[in-house]
Coordinates of C-alpha atoms and ligand atoms in Angstrom, one line a residue:
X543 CA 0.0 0.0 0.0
X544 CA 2.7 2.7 1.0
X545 CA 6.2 2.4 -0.3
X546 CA 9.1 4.7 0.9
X547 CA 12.7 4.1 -1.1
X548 CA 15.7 6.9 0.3
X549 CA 13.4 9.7 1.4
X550 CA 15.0 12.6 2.6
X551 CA 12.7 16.2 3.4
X552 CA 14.8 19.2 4.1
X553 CA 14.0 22.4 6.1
X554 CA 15.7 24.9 4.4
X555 CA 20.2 24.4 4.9
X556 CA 18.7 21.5 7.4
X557 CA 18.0 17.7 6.5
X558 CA 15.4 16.4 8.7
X559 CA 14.8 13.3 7.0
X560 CA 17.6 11.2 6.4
X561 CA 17.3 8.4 3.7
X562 CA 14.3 6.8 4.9
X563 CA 13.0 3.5 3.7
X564 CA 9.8 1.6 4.7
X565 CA 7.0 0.0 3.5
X566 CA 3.4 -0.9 4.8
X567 CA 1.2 -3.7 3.3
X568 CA -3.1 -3.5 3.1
X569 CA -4.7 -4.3 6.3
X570 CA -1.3 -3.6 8.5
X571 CA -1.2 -1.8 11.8
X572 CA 2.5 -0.3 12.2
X573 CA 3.8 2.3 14.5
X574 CA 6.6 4.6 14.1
X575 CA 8.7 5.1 17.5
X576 CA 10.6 8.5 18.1
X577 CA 11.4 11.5 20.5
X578 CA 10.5 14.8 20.5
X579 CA 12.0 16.5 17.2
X580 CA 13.2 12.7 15.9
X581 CA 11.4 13.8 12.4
X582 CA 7.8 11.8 12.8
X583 CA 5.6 15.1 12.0
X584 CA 7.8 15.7 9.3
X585 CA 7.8 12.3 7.8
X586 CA 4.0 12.1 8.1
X587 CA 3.6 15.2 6.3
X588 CA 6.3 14.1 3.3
X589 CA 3.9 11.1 2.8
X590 CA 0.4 12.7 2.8
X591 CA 2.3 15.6 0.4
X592 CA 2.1 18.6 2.4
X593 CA 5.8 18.8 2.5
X594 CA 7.7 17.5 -0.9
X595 CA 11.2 14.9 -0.6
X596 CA 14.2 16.5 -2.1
X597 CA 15.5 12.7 -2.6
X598 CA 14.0 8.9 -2.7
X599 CA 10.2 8.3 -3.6
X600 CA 7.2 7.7 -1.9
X601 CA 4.6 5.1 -3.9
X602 CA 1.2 4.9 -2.6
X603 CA -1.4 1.8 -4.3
X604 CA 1.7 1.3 -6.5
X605 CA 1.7 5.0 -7.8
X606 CA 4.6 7.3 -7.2
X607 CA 3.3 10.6 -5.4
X608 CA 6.0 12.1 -4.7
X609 CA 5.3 15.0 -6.6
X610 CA 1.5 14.9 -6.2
X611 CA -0.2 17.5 -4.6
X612 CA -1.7 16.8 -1.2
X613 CA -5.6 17.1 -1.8
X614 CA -4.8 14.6 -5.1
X615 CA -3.3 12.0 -2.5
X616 CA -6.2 12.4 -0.4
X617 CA -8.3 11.4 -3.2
X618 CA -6.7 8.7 -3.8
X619 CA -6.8 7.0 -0.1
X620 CA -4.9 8.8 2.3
X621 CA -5.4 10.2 5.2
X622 CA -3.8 12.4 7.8
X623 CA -4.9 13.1 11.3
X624 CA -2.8 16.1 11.9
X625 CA -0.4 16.2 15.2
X626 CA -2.3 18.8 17.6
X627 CA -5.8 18.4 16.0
X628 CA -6.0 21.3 14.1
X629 CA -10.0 21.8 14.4
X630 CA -12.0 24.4 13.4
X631 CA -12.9 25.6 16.8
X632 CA -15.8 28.2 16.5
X633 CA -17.4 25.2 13.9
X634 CA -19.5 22.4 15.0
X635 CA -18.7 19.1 15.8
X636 CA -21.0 18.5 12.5
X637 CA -19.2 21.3 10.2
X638 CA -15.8 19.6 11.3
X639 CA -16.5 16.3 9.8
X640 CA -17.7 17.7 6.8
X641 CA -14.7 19.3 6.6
X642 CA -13.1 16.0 6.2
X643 CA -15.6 15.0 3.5
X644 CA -14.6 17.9 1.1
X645 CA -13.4 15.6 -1.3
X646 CA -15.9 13.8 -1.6
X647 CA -18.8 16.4 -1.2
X648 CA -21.0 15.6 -3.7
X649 CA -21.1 12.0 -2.7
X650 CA -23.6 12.4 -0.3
X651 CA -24.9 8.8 0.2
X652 CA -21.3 8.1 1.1
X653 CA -20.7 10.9 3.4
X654 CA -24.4 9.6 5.3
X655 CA -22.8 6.3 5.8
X656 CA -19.4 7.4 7.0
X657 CA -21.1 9.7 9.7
X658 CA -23.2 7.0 11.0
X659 CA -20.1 4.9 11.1
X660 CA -17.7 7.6 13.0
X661 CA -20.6 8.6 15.3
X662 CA -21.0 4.6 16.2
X663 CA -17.3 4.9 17.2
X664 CA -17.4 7.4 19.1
X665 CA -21.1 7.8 20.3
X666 CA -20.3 11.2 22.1
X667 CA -19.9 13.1 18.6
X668 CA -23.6 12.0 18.3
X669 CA -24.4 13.4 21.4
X670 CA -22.4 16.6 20.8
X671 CA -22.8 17.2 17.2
X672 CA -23.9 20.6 17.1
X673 CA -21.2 21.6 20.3
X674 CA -18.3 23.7 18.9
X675 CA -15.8 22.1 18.5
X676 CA -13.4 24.3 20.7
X677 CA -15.4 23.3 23.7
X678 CA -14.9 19.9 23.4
X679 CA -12.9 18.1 26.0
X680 CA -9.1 17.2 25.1
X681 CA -10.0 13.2 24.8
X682 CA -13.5 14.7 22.4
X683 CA -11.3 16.7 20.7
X684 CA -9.3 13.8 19.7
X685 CA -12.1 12.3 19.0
X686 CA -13.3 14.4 16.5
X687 CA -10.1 14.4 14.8
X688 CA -9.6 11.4 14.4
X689 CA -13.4 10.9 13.1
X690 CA -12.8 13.8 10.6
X691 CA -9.7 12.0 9.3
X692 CA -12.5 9.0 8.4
X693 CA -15.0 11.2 6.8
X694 CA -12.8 10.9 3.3
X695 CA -13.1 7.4 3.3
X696 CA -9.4 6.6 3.6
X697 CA -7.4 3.3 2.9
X698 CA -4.7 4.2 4.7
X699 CA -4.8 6.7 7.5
X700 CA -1.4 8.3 9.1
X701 CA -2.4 9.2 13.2
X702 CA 0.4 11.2 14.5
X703 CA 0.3 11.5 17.9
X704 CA -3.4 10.8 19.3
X705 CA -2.2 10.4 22.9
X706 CA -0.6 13.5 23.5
X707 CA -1.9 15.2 26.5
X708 CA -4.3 13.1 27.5
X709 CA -4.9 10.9 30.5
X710 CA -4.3 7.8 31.0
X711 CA -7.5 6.1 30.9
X712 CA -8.6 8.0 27.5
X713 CA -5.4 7.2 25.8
X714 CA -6.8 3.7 26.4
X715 CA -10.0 4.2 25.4
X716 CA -8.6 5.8 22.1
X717 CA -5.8 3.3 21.1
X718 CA -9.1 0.6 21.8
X719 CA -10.9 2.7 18.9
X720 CA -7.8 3.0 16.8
X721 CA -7.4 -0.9 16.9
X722 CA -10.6 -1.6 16.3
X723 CA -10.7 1.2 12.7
X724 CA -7.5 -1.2 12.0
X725 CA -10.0 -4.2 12.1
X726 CA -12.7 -3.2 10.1
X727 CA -10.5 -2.4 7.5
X728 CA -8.3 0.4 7.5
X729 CA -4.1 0.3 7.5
X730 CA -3.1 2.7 9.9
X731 CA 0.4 4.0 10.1
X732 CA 0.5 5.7 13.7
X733 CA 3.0 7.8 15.0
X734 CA 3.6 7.7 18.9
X735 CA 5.8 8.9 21.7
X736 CA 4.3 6.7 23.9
X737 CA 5.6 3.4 22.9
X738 CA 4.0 1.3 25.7
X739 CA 0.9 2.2 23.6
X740 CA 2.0 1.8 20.2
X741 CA 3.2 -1.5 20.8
X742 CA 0.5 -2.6 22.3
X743 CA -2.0 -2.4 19.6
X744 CA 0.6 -2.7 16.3
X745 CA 1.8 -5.7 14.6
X746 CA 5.0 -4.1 13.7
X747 CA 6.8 -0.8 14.5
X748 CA 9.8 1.2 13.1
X749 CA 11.7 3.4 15.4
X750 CA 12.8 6.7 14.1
X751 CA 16.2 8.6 15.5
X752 CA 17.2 11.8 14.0
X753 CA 15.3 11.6 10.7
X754 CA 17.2 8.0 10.1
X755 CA 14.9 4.5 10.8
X756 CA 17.1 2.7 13.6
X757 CA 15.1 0.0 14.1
X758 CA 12.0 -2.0 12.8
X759 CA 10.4 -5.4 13.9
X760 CA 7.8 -7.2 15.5
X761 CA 5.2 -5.1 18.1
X762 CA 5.8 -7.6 20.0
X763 CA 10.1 -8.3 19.9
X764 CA 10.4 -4.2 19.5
X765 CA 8.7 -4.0 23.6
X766 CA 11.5 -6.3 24.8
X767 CA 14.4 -4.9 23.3
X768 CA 16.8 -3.6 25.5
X769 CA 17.6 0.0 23.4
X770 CA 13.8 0.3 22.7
X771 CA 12.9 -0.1 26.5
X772 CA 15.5 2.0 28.2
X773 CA 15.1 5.0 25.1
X774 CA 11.2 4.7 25.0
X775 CA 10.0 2.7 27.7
X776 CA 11.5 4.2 30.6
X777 CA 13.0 1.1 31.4
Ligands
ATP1760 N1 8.7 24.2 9.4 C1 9.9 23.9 9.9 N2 10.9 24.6 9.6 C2 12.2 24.3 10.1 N3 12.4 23.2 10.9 C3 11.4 22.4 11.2 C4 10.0 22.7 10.7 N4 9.2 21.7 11.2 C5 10.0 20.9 11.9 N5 11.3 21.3 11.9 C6 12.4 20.6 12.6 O1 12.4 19.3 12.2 C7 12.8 18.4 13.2 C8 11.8 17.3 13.4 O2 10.6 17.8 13.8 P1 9.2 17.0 13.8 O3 8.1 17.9 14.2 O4 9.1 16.2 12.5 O5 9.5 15.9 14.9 P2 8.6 14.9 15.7 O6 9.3 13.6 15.8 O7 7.2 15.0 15.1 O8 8.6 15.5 17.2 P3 7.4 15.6 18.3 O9 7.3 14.3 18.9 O10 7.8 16.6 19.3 O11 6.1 16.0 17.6 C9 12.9 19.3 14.5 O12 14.3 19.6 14.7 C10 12.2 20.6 14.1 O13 12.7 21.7 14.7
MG1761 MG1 5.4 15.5 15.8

């Protein structure tokens, strides 16, 4: 589904991404791993076209996009659930996942179905549909996000940081909803500082290090290493 070969993104004199490779296959669940500036955001935003590689490719359903413009790569599957949410805050809960349907607006049996399906995920955007969403509590806000991301219909959907600043027991509740969007259908590619989390609910992860992949394996073998634990698990 999503093929990276030597990507490298620069910010200005600055290389930020360093020569990654990866690639993710239909139906998979993999996380990416990585501290605070390690490149995730940037990485994330390379593949969904906001920011363009200055080196390597990125393939998507086996076409090169690369060079693609960002609402064109929506169209064709992808989705991003931006780091910080990025709401409109003085709109609706409503207005907000129309938002997410804009390129598909004219498809409005579709857009019916995929609101009943977001709003059977997360029942409180039922309940709240016509709050603004600025009001909305951190986990709702999330919520929302991550409901809006849906509303295009995506195959593959790139979730970069959905636990940040939020408690404990709605981080949980939100990786259970994440998992179970990965189950009915769609790939996710999910980017997390919390890797107790990530690795949790992923078949596979790849751990990012100053724009370079340093690692990549099994969920499940990633939790036990001993660099992964003592860099990520506060082990
Ligand atoms: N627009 C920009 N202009 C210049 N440098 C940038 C820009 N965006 C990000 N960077 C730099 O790129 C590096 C990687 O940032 P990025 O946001 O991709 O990291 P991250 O892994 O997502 O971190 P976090 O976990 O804190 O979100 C950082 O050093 C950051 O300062
Ligand atoms: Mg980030």
């Amino acid at each position: 589904m999503l093929k990276l070969r030597n990507v490298a993104t620069n910010f200005g004199n600055s290389v930020i991404i360093r020569g990654v490779s990866l690639e993710i296959k239909k139906g998979d669940f993999v996380s990416l791993l990585g501290s605070n500036g390690a490149g995730k955001t940037t990485l994330f935003r390379t593949i969904a076209g906001i920011l363009k590689p200055c080196q390597g490719t990125v393939e998507f359903k086996g076409r090169q996009t690369n060079r693609m413009s960002a609402d064109k790569i929506v169209k064709l599957g992808l989705s991003l659930c931006p780091e910080g949410r990025h709401l409109f805050p003085q709109l609706s809960v409503h207005k907000n996942l129309m938002m997410g349907a804009y390129i598909r607006r004219r498809d409005h049996k579709g857009i019916k179905r995929s609101i009943g399906q977001v709003q059977e995920l997360f029942p409180i955007l039922k309940e709240r549909k016509e709050q603004m969403a600025g009001t909305l509590s951190g986990g709702e806000q999330q919520m929302l996000a991550i409901a809006r991301a849906l509303m295009s219909d995506p195959e593959l959907l790139l979730l970069d940081e959905p636990s940040i600043g939020l408690a404990p027991l709605i981080v949980k509740n939100i990786a259970d909803k994440v998992k179970a969007i990965n189950e009915m259908g769609t790939t996710i590619f999910l980017s997390e500082q919390n890797a107790n989390m990530a690795l949790k609910i992923t078949g596979r992860g790849y751990v990012l290090e100053s724009g370079s992949i340093i690692m990549e394996g099994p969920s499940n073998q990633l939790i036990t290493d001993d660099v992964v634990r003592k860099a990520y698990l506060g082990a």
